[in-house]
PDB file of N, CA and C in Angstrom:
ATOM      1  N   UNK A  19      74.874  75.213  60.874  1.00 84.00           N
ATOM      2  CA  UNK A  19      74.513  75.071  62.272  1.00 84.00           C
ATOM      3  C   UNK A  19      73.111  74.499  62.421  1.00 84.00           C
ATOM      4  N   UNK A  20      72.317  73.779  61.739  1.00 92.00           N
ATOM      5  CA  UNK A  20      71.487  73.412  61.398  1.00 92.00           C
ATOM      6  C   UNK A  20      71.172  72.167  62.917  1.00 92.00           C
ATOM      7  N   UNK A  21      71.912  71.631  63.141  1.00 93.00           N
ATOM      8  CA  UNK A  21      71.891  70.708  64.500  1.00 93.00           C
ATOM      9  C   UNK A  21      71.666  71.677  65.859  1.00 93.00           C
ATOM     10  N   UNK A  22      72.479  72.576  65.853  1.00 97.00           N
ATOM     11  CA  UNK A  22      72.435  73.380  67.016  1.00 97.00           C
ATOM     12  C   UNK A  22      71.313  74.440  67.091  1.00 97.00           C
ATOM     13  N   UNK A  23      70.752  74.757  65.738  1.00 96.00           N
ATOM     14  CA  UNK A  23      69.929  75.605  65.884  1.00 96.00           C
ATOM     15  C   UNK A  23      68.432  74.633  66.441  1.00 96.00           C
ATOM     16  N   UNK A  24      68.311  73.311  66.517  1.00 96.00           N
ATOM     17  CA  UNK A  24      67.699  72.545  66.812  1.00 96.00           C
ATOM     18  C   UNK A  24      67.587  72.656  67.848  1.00 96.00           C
ATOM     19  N   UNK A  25      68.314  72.586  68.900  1.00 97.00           N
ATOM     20  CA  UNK A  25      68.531  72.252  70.702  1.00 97.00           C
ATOM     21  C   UNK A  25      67.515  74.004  71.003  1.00 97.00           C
ATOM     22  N   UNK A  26      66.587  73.099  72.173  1.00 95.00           N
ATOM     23  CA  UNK A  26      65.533  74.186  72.464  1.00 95.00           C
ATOM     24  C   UNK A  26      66.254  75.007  73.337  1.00 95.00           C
ATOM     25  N   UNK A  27      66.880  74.387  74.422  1.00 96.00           N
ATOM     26  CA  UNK A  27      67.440  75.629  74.983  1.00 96.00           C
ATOM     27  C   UNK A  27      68.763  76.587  74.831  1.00 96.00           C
ATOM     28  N   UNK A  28      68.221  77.707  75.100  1.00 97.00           N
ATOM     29  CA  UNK A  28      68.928  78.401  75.591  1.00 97.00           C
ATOM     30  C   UNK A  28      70.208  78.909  75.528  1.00 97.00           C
ATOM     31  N   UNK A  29      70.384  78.319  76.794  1.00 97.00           N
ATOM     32  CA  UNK A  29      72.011  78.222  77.326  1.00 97.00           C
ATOM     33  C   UNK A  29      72.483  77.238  76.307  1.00 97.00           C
ATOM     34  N   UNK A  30      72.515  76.157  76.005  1.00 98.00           N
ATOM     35  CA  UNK A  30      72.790  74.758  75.389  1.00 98.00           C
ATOM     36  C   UNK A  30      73.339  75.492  74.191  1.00 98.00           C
ATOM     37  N   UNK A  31      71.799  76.248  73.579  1.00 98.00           N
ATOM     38  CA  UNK A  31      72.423  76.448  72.128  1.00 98.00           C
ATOM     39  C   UNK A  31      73.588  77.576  72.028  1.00 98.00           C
ATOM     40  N   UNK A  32      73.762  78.263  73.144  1.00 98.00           N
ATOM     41  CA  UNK A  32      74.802  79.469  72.506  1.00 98.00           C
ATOM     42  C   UNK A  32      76.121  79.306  73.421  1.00 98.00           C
ATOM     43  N   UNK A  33      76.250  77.636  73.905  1.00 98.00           N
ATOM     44  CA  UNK A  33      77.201  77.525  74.445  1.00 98.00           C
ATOM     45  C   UNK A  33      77.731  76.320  73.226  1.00 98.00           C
ATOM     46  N   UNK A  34      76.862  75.661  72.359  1.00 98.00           N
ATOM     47  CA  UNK A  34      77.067  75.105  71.203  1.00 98.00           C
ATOM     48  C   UNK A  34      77.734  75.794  70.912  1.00 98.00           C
ATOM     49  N   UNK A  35      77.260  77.052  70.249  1.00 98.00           N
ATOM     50  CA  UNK A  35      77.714  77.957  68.806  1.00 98.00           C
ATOM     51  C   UNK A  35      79.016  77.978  69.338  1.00 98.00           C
ATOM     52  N   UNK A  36      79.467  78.853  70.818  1.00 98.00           N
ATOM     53  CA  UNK A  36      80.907  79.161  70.803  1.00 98.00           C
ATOM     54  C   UNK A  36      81.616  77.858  70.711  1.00 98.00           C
ATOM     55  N   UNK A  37      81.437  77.067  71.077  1.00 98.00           N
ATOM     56  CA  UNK A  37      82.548  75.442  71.052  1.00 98.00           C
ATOM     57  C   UNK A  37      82.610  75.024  69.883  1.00 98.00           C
ATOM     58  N   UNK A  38      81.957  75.751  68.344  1.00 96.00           N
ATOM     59  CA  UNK A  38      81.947  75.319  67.773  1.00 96.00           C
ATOM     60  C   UNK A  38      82.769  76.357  66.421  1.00 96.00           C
ATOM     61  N   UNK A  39      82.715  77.841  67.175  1.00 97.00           N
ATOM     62  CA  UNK A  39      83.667  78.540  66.884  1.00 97.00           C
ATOM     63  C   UNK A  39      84.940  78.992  67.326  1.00 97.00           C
ATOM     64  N   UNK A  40      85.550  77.889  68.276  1.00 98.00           N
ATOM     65  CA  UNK A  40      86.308  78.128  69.349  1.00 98.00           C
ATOM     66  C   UNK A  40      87.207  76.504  69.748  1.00 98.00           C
ATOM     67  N   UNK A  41      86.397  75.512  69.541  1.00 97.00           N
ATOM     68  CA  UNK A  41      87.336  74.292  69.406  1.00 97.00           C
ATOM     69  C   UNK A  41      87.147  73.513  68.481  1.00 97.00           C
ATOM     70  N   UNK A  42      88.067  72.807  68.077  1.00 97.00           N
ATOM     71  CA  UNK A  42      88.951  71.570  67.104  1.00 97.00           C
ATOM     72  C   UNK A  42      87.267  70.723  67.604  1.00 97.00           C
ATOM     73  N   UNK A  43      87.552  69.525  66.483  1.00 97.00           N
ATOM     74  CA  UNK A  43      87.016  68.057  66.638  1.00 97.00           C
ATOM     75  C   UNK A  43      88.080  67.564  67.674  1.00 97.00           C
ATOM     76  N   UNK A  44      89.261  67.337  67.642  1.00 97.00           N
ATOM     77  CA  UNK A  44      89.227  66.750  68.713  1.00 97.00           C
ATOM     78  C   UNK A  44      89.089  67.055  70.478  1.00 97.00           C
ATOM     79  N   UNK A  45      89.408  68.617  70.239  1.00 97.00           N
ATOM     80  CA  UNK A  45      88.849  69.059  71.697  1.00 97.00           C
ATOM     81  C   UNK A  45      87.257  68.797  72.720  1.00 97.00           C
ATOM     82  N   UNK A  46      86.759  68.674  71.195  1.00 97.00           N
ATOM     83  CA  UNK A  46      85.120  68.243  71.168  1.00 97.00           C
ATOM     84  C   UNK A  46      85.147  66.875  71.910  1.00 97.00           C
ATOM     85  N   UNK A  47      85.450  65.861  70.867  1.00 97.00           N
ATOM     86  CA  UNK A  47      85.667  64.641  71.458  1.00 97.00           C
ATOM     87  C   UNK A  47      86.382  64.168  73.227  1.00 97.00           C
ATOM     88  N   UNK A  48      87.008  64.956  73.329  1.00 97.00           N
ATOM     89  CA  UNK A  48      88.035  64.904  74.737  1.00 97.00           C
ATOM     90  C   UNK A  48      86.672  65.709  75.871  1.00 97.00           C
ATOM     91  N   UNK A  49      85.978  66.824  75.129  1.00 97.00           N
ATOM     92  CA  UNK A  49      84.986  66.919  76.156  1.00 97.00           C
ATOM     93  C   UNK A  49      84.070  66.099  76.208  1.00 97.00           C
ATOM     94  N   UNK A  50      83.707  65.456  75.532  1.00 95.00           N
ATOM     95  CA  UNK A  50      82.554  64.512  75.911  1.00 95.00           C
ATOM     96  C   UNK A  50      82.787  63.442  76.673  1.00 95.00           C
ATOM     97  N   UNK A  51      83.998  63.166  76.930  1.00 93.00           N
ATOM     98  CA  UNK A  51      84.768  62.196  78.114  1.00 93.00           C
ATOM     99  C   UNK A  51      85.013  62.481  79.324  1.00 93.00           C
ATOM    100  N   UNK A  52      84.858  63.818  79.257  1.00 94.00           N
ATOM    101  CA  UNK A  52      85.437  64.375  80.565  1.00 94.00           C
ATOM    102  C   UNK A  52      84.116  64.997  81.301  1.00 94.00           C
ATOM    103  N   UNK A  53      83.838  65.054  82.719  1.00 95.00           N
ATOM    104  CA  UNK A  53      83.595  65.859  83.732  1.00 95.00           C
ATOM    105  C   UNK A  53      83.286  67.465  83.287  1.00 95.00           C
ATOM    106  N   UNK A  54      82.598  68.283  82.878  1.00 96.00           N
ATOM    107  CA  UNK A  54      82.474  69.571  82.729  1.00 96.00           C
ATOM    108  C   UNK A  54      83.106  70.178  84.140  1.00 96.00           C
ATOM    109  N   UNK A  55      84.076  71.484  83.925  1.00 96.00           N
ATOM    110  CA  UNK A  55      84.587  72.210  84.634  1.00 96.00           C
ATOM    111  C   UNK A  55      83.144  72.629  85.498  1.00 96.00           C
ATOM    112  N   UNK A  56      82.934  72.916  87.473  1.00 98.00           N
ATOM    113  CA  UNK A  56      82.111  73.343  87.548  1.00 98.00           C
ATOM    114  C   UNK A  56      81.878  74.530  87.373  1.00 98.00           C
ATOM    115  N   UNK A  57      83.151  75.425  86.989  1.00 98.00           N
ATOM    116  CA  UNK A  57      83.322  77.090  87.172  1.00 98.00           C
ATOM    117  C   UNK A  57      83.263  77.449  85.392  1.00 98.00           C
ATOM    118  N   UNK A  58      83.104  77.082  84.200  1.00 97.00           N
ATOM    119  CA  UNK A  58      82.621  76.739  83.128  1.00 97.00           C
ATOM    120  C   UNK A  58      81.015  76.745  83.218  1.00 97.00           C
ATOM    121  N   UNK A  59      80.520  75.746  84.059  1.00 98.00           N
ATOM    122  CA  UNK A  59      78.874  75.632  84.033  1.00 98.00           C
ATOM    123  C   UNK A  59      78.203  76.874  84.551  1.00 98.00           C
ATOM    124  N   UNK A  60      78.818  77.097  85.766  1.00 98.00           N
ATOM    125  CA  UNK A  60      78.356  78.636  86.581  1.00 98.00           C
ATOM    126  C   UNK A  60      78.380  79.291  85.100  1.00 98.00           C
ATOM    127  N   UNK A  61      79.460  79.638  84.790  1.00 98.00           N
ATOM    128  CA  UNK A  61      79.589  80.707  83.810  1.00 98.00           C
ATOM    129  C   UNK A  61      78.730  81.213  82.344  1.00 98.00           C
ATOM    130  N   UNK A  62      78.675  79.910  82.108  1.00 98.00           N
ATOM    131  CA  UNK A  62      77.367  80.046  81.186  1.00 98.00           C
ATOM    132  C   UNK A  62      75.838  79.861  81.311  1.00 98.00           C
ATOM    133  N   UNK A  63      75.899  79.236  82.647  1.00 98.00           N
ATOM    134  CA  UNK A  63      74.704  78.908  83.321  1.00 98.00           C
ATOM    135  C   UNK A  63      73.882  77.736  82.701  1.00 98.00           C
ATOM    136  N   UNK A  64      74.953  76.806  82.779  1.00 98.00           N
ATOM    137  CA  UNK A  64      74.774  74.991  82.024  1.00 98.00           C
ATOM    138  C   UNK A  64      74.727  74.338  83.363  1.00 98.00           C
ATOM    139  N   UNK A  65      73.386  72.844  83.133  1.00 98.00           N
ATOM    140  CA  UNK A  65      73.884  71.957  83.740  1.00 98.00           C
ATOM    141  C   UNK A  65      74.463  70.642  83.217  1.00 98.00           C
ATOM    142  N   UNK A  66      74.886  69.787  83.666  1.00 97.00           N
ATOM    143  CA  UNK A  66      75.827  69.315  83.077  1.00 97.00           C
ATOM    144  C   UNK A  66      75.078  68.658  81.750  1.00 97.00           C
ATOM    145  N   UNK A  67      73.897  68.078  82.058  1.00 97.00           N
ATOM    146  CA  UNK A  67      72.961  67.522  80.882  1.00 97.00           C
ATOM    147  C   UNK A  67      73.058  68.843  79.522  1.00 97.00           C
ATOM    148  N   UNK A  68      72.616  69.924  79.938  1.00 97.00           N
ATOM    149  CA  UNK A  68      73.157  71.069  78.998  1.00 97.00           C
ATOM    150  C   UNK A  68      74.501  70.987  78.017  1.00 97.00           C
ATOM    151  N   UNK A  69      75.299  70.821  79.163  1.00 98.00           N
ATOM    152  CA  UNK A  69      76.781  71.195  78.614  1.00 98.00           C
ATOM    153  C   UNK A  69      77.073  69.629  77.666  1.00 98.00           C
ATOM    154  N   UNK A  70      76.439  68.575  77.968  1.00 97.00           N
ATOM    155  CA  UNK A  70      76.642  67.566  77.104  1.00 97.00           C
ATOM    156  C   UNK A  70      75.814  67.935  75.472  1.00 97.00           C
ATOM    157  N   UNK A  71      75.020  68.434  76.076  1.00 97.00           N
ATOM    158  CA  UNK A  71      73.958  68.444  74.858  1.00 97.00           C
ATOM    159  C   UNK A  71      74.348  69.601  73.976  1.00 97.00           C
ATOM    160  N   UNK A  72      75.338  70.187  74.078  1.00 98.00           N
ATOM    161  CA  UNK A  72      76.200  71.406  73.412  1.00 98.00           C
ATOM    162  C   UNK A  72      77.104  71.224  72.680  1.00 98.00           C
ATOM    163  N   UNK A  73      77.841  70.161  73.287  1.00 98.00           N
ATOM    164  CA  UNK A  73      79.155  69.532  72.989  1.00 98.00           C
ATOM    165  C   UNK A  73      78.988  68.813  71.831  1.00 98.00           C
ATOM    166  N   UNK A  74      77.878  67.945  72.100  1.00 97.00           N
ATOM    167  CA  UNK A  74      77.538  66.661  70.959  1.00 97.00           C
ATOM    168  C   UNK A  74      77.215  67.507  70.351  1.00 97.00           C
ATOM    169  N   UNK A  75      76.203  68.289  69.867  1.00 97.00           N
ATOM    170  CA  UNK A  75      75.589  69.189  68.642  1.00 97.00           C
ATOM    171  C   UNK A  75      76.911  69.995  68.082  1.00 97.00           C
ATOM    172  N   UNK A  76      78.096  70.621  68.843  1.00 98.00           N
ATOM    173  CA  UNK A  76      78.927  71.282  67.784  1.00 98.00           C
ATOM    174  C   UNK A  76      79.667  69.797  67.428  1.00 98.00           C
ATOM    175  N   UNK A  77      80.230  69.132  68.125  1.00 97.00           N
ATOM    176  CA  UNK A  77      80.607  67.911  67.775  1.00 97.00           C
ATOM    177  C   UNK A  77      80.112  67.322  66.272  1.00 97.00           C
ATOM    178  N   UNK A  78      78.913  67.162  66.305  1.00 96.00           N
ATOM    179  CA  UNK A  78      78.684  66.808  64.940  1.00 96.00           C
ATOM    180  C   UNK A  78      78.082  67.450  63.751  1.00 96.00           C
ATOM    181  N   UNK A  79      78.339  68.856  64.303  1.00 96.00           N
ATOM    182  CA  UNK A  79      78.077  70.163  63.264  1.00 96.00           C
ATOM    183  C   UNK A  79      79.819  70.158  62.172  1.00 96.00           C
ATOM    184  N   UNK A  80      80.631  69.663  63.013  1.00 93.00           N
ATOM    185  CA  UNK A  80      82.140  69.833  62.480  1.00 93.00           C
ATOM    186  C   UNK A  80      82.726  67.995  61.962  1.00 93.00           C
ATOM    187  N   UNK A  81      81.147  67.385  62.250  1.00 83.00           N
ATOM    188  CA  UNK A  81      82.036  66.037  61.949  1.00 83.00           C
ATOM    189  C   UNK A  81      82.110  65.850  60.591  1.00 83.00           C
TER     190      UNK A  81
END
């Protein structure tokens, strides 16, 4: 986890860790295309710049 333990914040990083114990590479990939759920962002308390910056770091923790 060496990428994710990188990302300064927060929220970012421990919404990394679970997407990264919790989805596939390709689920990864399909989120970075898509729109973040807004009831997802509430929930972890991401904005969307966050929730990108989560995605890509487990993204290429598993590439």
């Amino acid at each position: 986890m060496q990428l994710i333990d990188q990302l300064s914040d927060a929220q970012a990083k421990a919404y990394a860790k679970h997407c990264l114990e919790t989805k596939n590479t390709e689920e990864l990939r399909a989120a970075t295309n898509e729109t973040p759920d807004p009831e997802l962002l509430s929930e972890w308390g991401l904005t969307e710049g966050q929730y990108a910056e989560a995605v890509t770091a487990a993204l290429a923790e598993l590439g």
